[in-house]
Amino acid sequence: LPRITARCREVLLMTMGPEFQPVEYPYYEETVTESTWHAQVIHYLSGALEHRYESRKDVFAGSNNFIYWEEHNKDEKLAPDVYICFGAKKRGRTSYKLWEEAGVVPQVVFEITSRSSRFIDLGNKKAVYEMLGVEEYYLFDPLREYLPQGLRAFRRKNDGFDEIKLPASADASAASPKRSLRVFSPRLDLDLVAEGELLRLYEPGSKVRLKTYVEAETARRKETRARKLAEVALGAAEVVCQREIE
């Protein structure tokens, strides 16, 4: 067969219809910015979920990358702050394209919201997540700019979301971090706890907080160092006792 040159390929693509044209799906957007508090929450949630499911090859935890749901349409996209997909392969991605993921839709989505993003988070994004079939949708407002309790929770019911009624007595304001609002996530089997300006993940009904890989590694090193120091101290004490006996 004759070899098709690069120029011939270019001419062929130009004569084909738009459905045959290669589509570039952007994965970078310059205009996205966030506050220190928003960045801390996103970093913790994504890190804690990645660490929790690090041994599972069928769970992907994503953060701030585009989700495309319509092939050949680069404009149909959203970038959740944090999301998790059970049934998707654990691998690096520039973006998450549903048609390349066997149709696996994120089951849980987090948006770290603010006064400036609330209409998008509660409007277009919420509508798209409902349309895609997201099971649980959580909004966290670290600065309490429009959510006095800091958190709103939605769960799937039939073809849409049903808002979960939060305890009215709970005071989870940024000024009262010791009294935390706690919401259970059935899909994650975890408690979401609004602790002042932070949103943490806990084992259900317990005080065991999920750690990121860095936090877990730091704790392990501290424990190892403390154990070695205790062994050294014990050894020194045994030497002193032995000398006194002699």
PDB file of C-alpha atoms in Angstrom:
ATOM      1  CA  LEU A   1       0.000   0.000   0.000  1.00  0.00           C
ATOM      2  CA  PRO A   2       1.242   3.516  -0.766  1.00  0.00           C
ATOM      3  CA  ARG A   3       2.488   5.453   2.240  1.00  0.00           C
ATOM      4  CA  ILE A   4       0.314   8.417   3.288  1.00  0.00           C
ATOM      5  CA  THR A   5       2.443  11.489   3.834  1.00  0.00           C
ATOM      6  CA  ALA A   6       1.804  14.032   6.569  1.00  0.00           C
ATOM      7  CA  ARG A   7       0.567  16.512   3.951  1.00  0.00           C
ATOM      8  CA  CYS A   8      -1.868  13.963   2.479  1.00  0.00           C
ATOM      9  CA  ARG A   9      -3.201  13.207   5.943  1.00  0.00           C
ATOM     10  CA  GLU A  10      -3.689  16.927   6.571  1.00  0.00           C
ATOM     11  CA  VAL A  11      -5.616  17.352   3.307  1.00  0.00           C
ATOM     12  CA  LEU A  12      -7.794  14.320   4.054  1.00  0.00           C
ATOM     13  CA  LEU A  13      -8.696  15.680   7.491  1.00  0.00           C
ATOM     14  CA  MET A  14      -9.579  19.055   5.976  1.00  0.00           C
ATOM     15  CA  THR A  15     -12.035  17.411   3.574  1.00  0.00           C
ATOM     16  CA  MET A  16     -13.734  15.296   6.226  1.00  0.00           C
ATOM     17  CA  GLY A  17     -16.735  16.411   8.243  1.00  0.00           C
ATOM     18  CA  PRO A  18     -16.336  17.830  11.756  1.00  0.00           C
ATOM     19  CA  GLU A  19     -17.240  14.487  13.364  1.00  0.00           C
ATOM     20  CA  PHE A  20     -14.023  13.000  11.934  1.00  0.00           C
ATOM     21  CA  GLN A  21     -11.777  15.895  12.897  1.00  0.00           C
ATOM     22  CA  PRO A  22      -9.457  15.241  15.847  1.00  0.00           C
ATOM     23  CA  VAL A  23     -10.613  17.155  18.931  1.00  0.00           C
ATOM     24  CA  GLU A  24      -8.179  18.601  21.442  1.00  0.00           C
ATOM     25  CA  TYR A  25      -9.566  18.496  24.974  1.00  0.00           C
ATOM     26  CA  PRO A  26      -7.866  21.219  27.057  1.00  0.00           C
ATOM     27  CA  TYR A  27      -6.772  20.275  30.550  1.00  0.00           C
ATOM     28  CA  TYR A  28      -5.438  23.639  31.707  1.00  0.00           C
ATOM     29  CA  GLU A  29      -7.203  26.876  32.542  1.00  0.00           C
ATOM     30  CA  GLU A  30      -5.345  30.024  33.557  1.00  0.00           C
ATOM     31  CA  THR A  31      -8.216  31.905  35.191  1.00  0.00           C
ATOM     32  CA  VAL A  32      -8.824  29.496  38.093  1.00  0.00           C
ATOM     33  CA  THR A  33      -7.646  30.857  41.467  1.00  0.00           C
ATOM     34  CA  GLU A  34      -8.482  29.959  45.050  1.00  0.00           C
ATOM     35  CA  SER A  35      -7.865  31.199  48.583  1.00  0.00           C
ATOM     36  CA  THR A  36      -5.434  29.619  51.027  1.00  0.00           C
ATOM     37  CA  TRP A  37      -8.319  28.054  52.966  1.00  0.00           C
ATOM     38  CA  HIS A  38      -9.926  26.598  49.846  1.00  0.00           C
ATOM     39  CA  ALA A  39      -6.588  25.159  48.730  1.00  0.00           C
ATOM     40  CA  GLN A  40      -6.011  23.543  52.148  1.00  0.00           C
ATOM     41  CA  VAL A  41      -9.377  21.789  52.080  1.00  0.00           C
ATOM     42  CA  ILE A  42      -8.894  20.551  48.507  1.00  0.00           C
ATOM     43  CA  HIS A  43      -5.378  19.332  49.293  1.00  0.00           C
ATOM     44  CA  TYR A  44      -6.547  17.435  52.375  1.00  0.00           C
ATOM     45  CA  LEU A  45      -9.619  15.816  50.805  1.00  0.00           C
ATOM     46  CA  SER A  46      -7.810  14.636  47.678  1.00  0.00           C
ATOM     47  CA  GLY A  47      -4.798  13.453  49.676  1.00  0.00           C
ATOM     48  CA  ALA A  48      -6.876  11.621  52.294  1.00  0.00           C
ATOM     49  CA  LEU A  49      -8.986   9.836  49.687  1.00  0.00           C
ATOM     50  CA  GLU A  50      -5.933   8.866  47.632  1.00  0.00           C
ATOM     51  CA  HIS A  51      -4.256   7.461  50.733  1.00  0.00           C
ATOM     52  CA  ARG A  52      -7.377   5.563  51.840  1.00  0.00           C
ATOM     53  CA  TYR A  53      -7.708   3.806  48.492  1.00  0.00           C
ATOM     54  CA  GLU A  54      -4.034   3.558  47.546  1.00  0.00           C
ATOM     55  CA  SER A  55      -4.176  -0.265  47.442  1.00  0.00           C
ATOM     56  CA  ARG A  56      -7.244  -0.385  45.187  1.00  0.00           C
ATOM     57  CA  LYS A  57      -6.588  -0.334  41.471  1.00  0.00           C
ATOM     58  CA  ASP A  58     -10.251   0.297  40.647  1.00  0.00           C
ATOM     59  CA  VAL A  59     -10.644   3.624  42.490  1.00  0.00           C
ATOM     60  CA  PHE A  60      -9.580   6.989  41.104  1.00  0.00           C
ATOM     61  CA  ALA A  61      -9.572  10.157  43.207  1.00  0.00           C
ATOM     62  CA  GLY A  62      -9.359  13.307  41.084  1.00  0.00           C
ATOM     63  CA  SER A  63      -8.901  16.970  41.866  1.00  0.00           C
ATOM     64  CA  ASN A  64      -9.299  20.108  39.758  1.00  0.00           C
ATOM     65  CA  ASN A  65      -9.148  18.419  36.372  1.00  0.00           C
ATOM     66  CA  PHE A  66     -11.766  18.591  33.653  1.00  0.00           C
ATOM     67  CA  ILE A  67     -14.494  16.010  33.272  1.00  0.00           C
ATOM     68  CA  TYR A  68     -15.709  15.688  29.658  1.00  0.00           C
ATOM     69  CA  TRP A  69     -18.976  13.853  29.115  1.00  0.00           C
ATOM     70  CA  GLU A  70     -19.660  14.371  25.400  1.00  0.00           C
ATOM     71  CA  GLU A  71     -17.187  13.074  22.837  1.00  0.00           C
ATOM     72  CA  HIS A  72     -16.190  15.503  20.069  1.00  0.00           C
ATOM     73  CA  ASN A  73     -17.444  18.442  22.175  1.00  0.00           C
ATOM     74  CA  LYS A  74     -14.650  20.143  24.087  1.00  0.00           C
ATOM     75  CA  ASP A  75     -16.994  22.779  25.530  1.00  0.00           C
ATOM     76  CA  GLU A  76     -19.044  20.301  27.571  1.00  0.00           C
ATOM     77  CA  LYS A  77     -16.813  20.090  30.622  1.00  0.00           C
ATOM     78  CA  LEU A  78     -16.592  20.829  34.340  1.00  0.00           C
ATOM     79  CA  ALA A  79     -13.743  20.726  36.807  1.00  0.00           C
ATOM     80  CA  PRO A  80     -14.857  19.529  40.280  1.00  0.00           C
ATOM     81  CA  ASP A  81     -12.615  20.508  43.165  1.00  0.00           C
ATOM     82  CA  VAL A  82     -12.461  16.895  44.387  1.00  0.00           C
ATOM     83  CA  TYR A  83     -14.199  13.766  43.112  1.00  0.00           C
ATOM     84  CA  ILE A  84     -13.909  10.012  43.407  1.00  0.00           C
ATOM     85  CA  CYS A  85     -14.731   7.276  40.904  1.00  0.00           C
ATOM     86  CA  PHE A  86     -15.266   3.682  42.010  1.00  0.00           C
ATOM     87  CA  GLY A  87     -14.760   1.391  39.050  1.00  0.00           C
ATOM     88  CA  ALA A  88     -12.238   3.591  37.215  1.00  0.00           C
ATOM     89  CA  LYS A  89      -8.627   2.492  36.827  1.00  0.00           C
ATOM     90  CA  LYS A  90      -6.079   4.156  39.054  1.00  0.00           C
ATOM     91  CA  ARG A  91      -3.779   5.948  36.607  1.00  0.00           C
ATOM     92  CA  GLY A  92      -2.593   9.413  35.666  1.00  0.00           C
ATOM     93  CA  ARG A  93      -4.927  11.536  33.556  1.00  0.00           C
ATOM     94  CA  THR A  94      -4.839  14.974  31.968  1.00  0.00           C
ATOM     95  CA  SER A  95      -8.641  14.963  32.133  1.00  0.00           C
ATOM     96  CA  TYR A  96     -11.463  12.509  32.793  1.00  0.00           C
ATOM     97  CA  LYS A  97     -13.382  11.554  29.637  1.00  0.00           C
ATOM     98  CA  LEU A  98     -16.449   9.416  30.281  1.00  0.00           C
ATOM     99  CA  TRP A  99     -16.261   7.575  26.957  1.00  0.00           C
ATOM    100  CA  GLU A 100     -12.729   6.413  27.831  1.00  0.00           C
ATOM    101  CA  GLU A 101     -13.789   5.255  31.309  1.00  0.00           C
ATOM    102  CA  ALA A 102     -16.496   2.729  30.341  1.00  0.00           C
ATOM    103  CA  GLY A 103     -19.069   5.332  31.301  1.00  0.00           C
ATOM    104  CA  VAL A 104     -18.046   5.401  34.978  1.00  0.00           C
ATOM    105  CA  VAL A 105     -19.352   8.666  36.453  1.00  0.00           C
ATOM    106  CA  PRO A 106     -17.892  10.163  39.646  1.00  0.00           C
ATOM    107  CA  GLN A 107     -20.019   8.913  42.517  1.00  0.00           C
ATOM    108  CA  VAL A 108     -19.027  11.615  45.010  1.00  0.00           C
ATOM    109  CA  VAL A 109     -18.163  15.246  44.250  1.00  0.00           C
ATOM    110  CA  PHE A 110     -16.915  18.022  46.531  1.00  0.00           C
ATOM    111  CA  GLU A 111     -16.994  21.719  45.675  1.00  0.00           C
ATOM    112  CA  ILE A 112     -15.201  24.101  48.028  1.00  0.00           C
ATOM    113  CA  THR A 113     -17.505  27.016  47.554  1.00  0.00           C
ATOM    114  CA  SER A 114     -17.541  30.765  48.163  1.00  0.00           C
ATOM    115  CA  ARG A 115     -19.799  33.757  47.704  1.00  0.00           C
ATOM    116  CA  SER A 116     -18.395  34.349  44.220  1.00  0.00           C
ATOM    117  CA  SER A 117     -18.898  30.746  43.068  1.00  0.00           C
ATOM    118  CA  ARG A 118     -22.188  29.885  44.777  1.00  0.00           C
ATOM    119  CA  PHE A 119     -24.425  30.493  41.755  1.00  0.00           C
ATOM    120  CA  ILE A 120     -22.250  28.213  39.608  1.00  0.00           C
ATOM    121  CA  ASP A 121     -21.922  25.565  42.329  1.00  0.00           C
ATOM    122  CA  LEU A 122     -25.668  25.518  43.063  1.00  0.00           C
ATOM    123  CA  GLY A 123     -26.714  26.189  39.478  1.00  0.00           C
ATOM    124  CA  ASN A 124     -24.892  24.850  36.433  1.00  0.00           C
ATOM    125  CA  LYS A 125     -22.573  22.451  38.263  1.00  0.00           C
ATOM    126  CA  LYS A 126     -25.328  20.960  40.384  1.00  0.00           C
ATOM    127  CA  ALA A 127     -27.529  20.511  37.290  1.00  0.00           C
ATOM    128  CA  VAL A 128     -24.729  18.776  35.369  1.00  0.00           C
ATOM    129  CA  TYR A 129     -23.906  16.472  38.280  1.00  0.00           C
ATOM    130  CA  GLU A 130     -27.595  15.549  38.508  1.00  0.00           C
ATOM    131  CA  MET A 131     -27.685  14.886  34.774  1.00  0.00           C
ATOM    132  CA  LEU A 132     -24.539  12.736  34.859  1.00  0.00           C
ATOM    133  CA  GLY A 133     -25.808  10.606  37.747  1.00  0.00           C
ATOM    134  CA  VAL A 134     -23.516  11.691  40.597  1.00  0.00           C
ATOM    135  CA  GLU A 135     -24.690   9.983  43.803  1.00  0.00           C
ATOM    136  CA  GLU A 136     -23.515  12.483  46.421  1.00  0.00           C
ATOM    137  CA  TYR A 137     -22.691  16.183  46.124  1.00  0.00           C
ATOM    138  CA  TYR A 138     -21.151  18.215  48.949  1.00  0.00           C
ATOM    139  CA  LEU A 139     -20.595  21.955  49.173  1.00  0.00           C
ATOM    140  CA  PHE A 140     -18.210  23.293  51.817  1.00  0.00           C
ATOM    141  CA  ASP A 141     -17.818  27.003  52.532  1.00  0.00           C
ATOM    142  CA  PRO A 142     -14.649  27.346  54.671  1.00  0.00           C
ATOM    143  CA  LEU A 143     -15.142  31.070  55.318  1.00  0.00           C
ATOM    144  CA  ARG A 144     -18.927  30.810  55.897  1.00  0.00           C
ATOM    145  CA  GLU A 145     -19.511  33.490  53.282  1.00  0.00           C
ATOM    146  CA  TYR A 146     -23.012  32.218  52.566  1.00  0.00           C
ATOM    147  CA  LEU A 147     -23.358  28.840  54.310  1.00  0.00           C
ATOM    148  CA  PRO A 148     -23.646  29.533  58.069  1.00  0.00           C
ATOM    149  CA  GLN A 149     -23.023  25.881  58.949  1.00  0.00           C
ATOM    150  CA  GLY A 150     -20.329  25.604  56.322  1.00  0.00           C
ATOM    151  CA  LEU A 151     -21.796  22.549  54.614  1.00  0.00           C
ATOM    152  CA  ARG A 152     -24.622  21.505  52.300  1.00  0.00           C
ATOM    153  CA  ALA A 153     -25.186  17.884  51.346  1.00  0.00           C
ATOM    154  CA  PHE A 154     -27.144  16.390  48.441  1.00  0.00           C
ATOM    155  CA  ARG A 155     -27.842  12.728  47.703  1.00  0.00           C
ATOM    156  CA  ARG A 156     -29.320  11.148  44.639  1.00  0.00           C
ATOM    157  CA  LYS A 157     -33.012  10.392  44.643  1.00  0.00           C
ATOM    158  CA  ASN A 158     -34.539   9.089  41.414  1.00  0.00           C
ATOM    159  CA  ASP A 159     -33.324  11.441  38.640  1.00  0.00           C
ATOM    160  CA  GLY A 160     -32.132  14.317  40.813  1.00  0.00           C
ATOM    161  CA  PHE A 161     -30.676  15.412  44.127  1.00  0.00           C
ATOM    162  CA  ASP A 162     -32.422  15.474  47.472  1.00  0.00           C
ATOM    163  CA  GLU A 163     -30.888  17.868  49.993  1.00  0.00           C
ATOM    164  CA  ILE A 164     -29.989  16.292  53.315  1.00  0.00           C
ATOM    165  CA  LYS A 165     -31.352  18.166  56.300  1.00  0.00           C
ATOM    166  CA  LEU A 166     -28.512  19.036  58.648  1.00  0.00           C
ATOM    167  CA  PRO A 167     -28.887  19.292  62.435  1.00  0.00           C
ATOM    168  CA  ALA A 168     -30.160  22.809  63.158  1.00  0.00           C
ATOM    169  CA  SER A 169     -28.492  22.834  66.560  1.00  0.00           C
ATOM    170  CA  ALA A 170     -25.018  22.171  65.226  1.00  0.00           C
ATOM    171  CA  ASP A 171     -22.713  25.172  65.392  1.00  0.00           C
ATOM    172  CA  ALA A 172     -19.963  24.638  62.839  1.00  0.00           C
ATOM    173  CA  SER A 173     -19.062  28.254  62.301  1.00  0.00           C
ATOM    174  CA  ALA A 174     -15.468  29.183  61.589  1.00  0.00           C
ATOM    175  CA  ALA A 175     -15.423  30.984  64.949  1.00  0.00           C
ATOM    176  CA  SER A 176     -16.505  27.819  66.830  1.00  0.00           C
ATOM    177  CA  PRO A 177     -14.299  25.017  65.494  1.00  0.00           C
ATOM    178  CA  LYS A 178     -14.698  22.885  68.648  1.00  0.00           C
ATOM    179  CA  ARG A 179     -18.384  22.231  67.904  1.00  0.00           C
ATOM    180  CA  SER A 180     -18.305  20.402  64.626  1.00  0.00           C
ATOM    181  CA  LEU A 181     -21.026  19.524  62.155  1.00  0.00           C
ATOM    182  CA  ARG A 182     -20.893  15.846  61.213  1.00  0.00           C
ATOM    183  CA  VAL A 183     -22.527  14.328  58.099  1.00  0.00           C
ATOM    184  CA  PHE A 184     -22.347  10.677  57.036  1.00  0.00           C
ATOM    185  CA  SER A 185     -21.449   9.764  53.440  1.00  0.00           C
ATOM    186  CA  PRO A 186     -22.986   6.365  52.542  1.00  0.00           C
ATOM    187  CA  ARG A 187     -20.875   5.952  49.390  1.00  0.00           C
ATOM    188  CA  LEU A 188     -17.583   6.659  51.145  1.00  0.00           C
ATOM    189  CA  ASP A 189     -18.692   5.064  54.423  1.00  0.00           C
ATOM    190  CA  LEU A 190     -17.118   8.040  56.187  1.00  0.00           C
ATOM    191  CA  ASP A 191     -18.199  11.000  58.293  1.00  0.00           C
ATOM    192  CA  LEU A 192     -17.643  14.472  56.858  1.00  0.00           C
ATOM    193  CA  VAL A 193     -16.805  16.846  59.700  1.00  0.00           C
ATOM    194  CA  ALA A 194     -16.764  20.625  59.344  1.00  0.00           C
ATOM    195  CA  GLU A 195     -14.032  21.745  61.735  1.00  0.00           C
ATOM    196  CA  GLY A 196     -13.899  25.499  61.494  1.00  0.00           C
ATOM    197  CA  GLU A 197     -12.262  26.366  58.168  1.00  0.00           C
ATOM    198  CA  LEU A 198     -11.457  22.724  57.408  1.00  0.00           C
ATOM    199  CA  LEU A 199     -13.509  19.758  56.205  1.00  0.00           C
ATOM    200  CA  ARG A 200     -12.164  16.490  57.567  1.00  0.00           C
ATOM    201  CA  LEU A 201     -12.957  12.826  56.947  1.00  0.00           C
ATOM    202  CA  TYR A 202     -13.462  10.438  59.879  1.00  0.00           C
ATOM    203  CA  GLU A 203     -14.279   6.793  60.326  1.00  0.00           C
ATOM    204  CA  PRO A 204     -18.035   6.624  61.039  1.00  0.00           C
ATOM    205  CA  GLY A 205     -18.977   7.652  64.592  1.00  0.00           C
ATOM    206  CA  SER A 206     -15.365   7.764  65.755  1.00  0.00           C
ATOM    207  CA  LYS A 207     -12.505  10.138  66.467  1.00  0.00           C
ATOM    208  CA  VAL A 208     -10.241   8.415  63.938  1.00  0.00           C
ATOM    209  CA  ARG A 209      -9.437  10.992  61.272  1.00  0.00           C
ATOM    210  CA  LEU A 210      -8.224  10.005  57.836  1.00  0.00           C
ATOM    211  CA  LYS A 211      -4.705  11.144  57.100  1.00  0.00           C
ATOM    212  CA  THR A 212      -3.066  12.064  53.845  1.00  0.00           C
ATOM    213  CA  TYR A 213      -0.023  10.035  52.801  1.00  0.00           C
ATOM    214  CA  VAL A 214       2.280  12.809  54.035  1.00  0.00           C
ATOM    215  CA  GLU A 215       0.486  13.007  57.390  1.00  0.00           C
ATOM    216  CA  ALA A 216       0.572   9.234  57.805  1.00  0.00           C
ATOM    217  CA  GLU A 217       4.269   9.068  56.913  1.00  0.00           C
ATOM    218  CA  THR A 218       5.101  11.926  59.298  1.00  0.00           C
ATOM    219  CA  ALA A 219       3.209  10.190  62.118  1.00  0.00           C
ATOM    220  CA  ARG A 220       5.006   6.911  61.365  1.00  0.00           C
ATOM    221  CA  ARG A 221       8.421   8.588  61.506  1.00  0.00           C
ATOM    222  CA  LYS A 222       7.592  10.309  64.802  1.00  0.00           C
ATOM    223  CA  GLU A 223       6.446   7.000  66.267  1.00  0.00           C
ATOM    224  CA  THR A 224       9.610   5.241  65.061  1.00  0.00           C
ATOM    225  CA  ARG A 225      11.813   7.994  66.496  1.00  0.00           C
ATOM    226  CA  ALA A 226       9.971   7.928  69.837  1.00  0.00           C
ATOM    227  CA  ARG A 227      10.328   4.151  70.018  1.00  0.00           C
ATOM    228  CA  LYS A 228      14.075   4.314  69.313  1.00  0.00           C
ATOM    229  CA  LEU A 229      14.557   7.018  71.957  1.00  0.00           C
ATOM    230  CA  ALA A 230      12.645   4.895  74.459  1.00  0.00           C
ATOM    231  CA  GLU A 231      14.842   1.887  73.625  1.00  0.00           C
ATOM    232  CA  VAL A 232      17.991   3.969  74.110  1.00  0.00           C
ATOM    233  CA  ALA A 233      16.709   5.301  77.431  1.00  0.00           C
ATOM    234  CA  LEU A 234      15.809   1.789  78.578  1.00  0.00           C
ATOM    235  CA  GLY A 235      19.231   0.502  77.582  1.00  0.00           C
ATOM    236  CA  ALA A 236      20.946   3.317  79.487  1.00  0.00           C
ATOM    237  CA  ALA A 237      18.824   2.602  82.565  1.00  0.00           C
ATOM    238  CA  GLU A 238      19.747  -1.091  82.436  1.00  0.00           C
ATOM    239  CA  VAL A 239      23.448  -0.213  82.275  1.00  0.00           C
ATOM    240  CA  VAL A 240      23.140   2.040  85.338  1.00  0.00           C
ATOM    241  CA  CYS A 241      21.281  -0.641  87.262  1.00  0.00           C
ATOM    242  CA  GLN A 242      23.883  -3.249  86.339  1.00  0.00           C
ATOM    243  CA  ARG A 243      26.715  -0.987  87.559  1.00  0.00           C
ATOM    244  CA  GLU A 244      24.938  -0.394  90.876  1.00  0.00           C
ATOM    245  CA  ILE A 245      24.540  -4.140  91.351  1.00  0.00           C
ATOM    246  CA  GLU A 246      28.222  -4.726  90.679  1.00  0.00           C
TER     247      GLU A 246
END
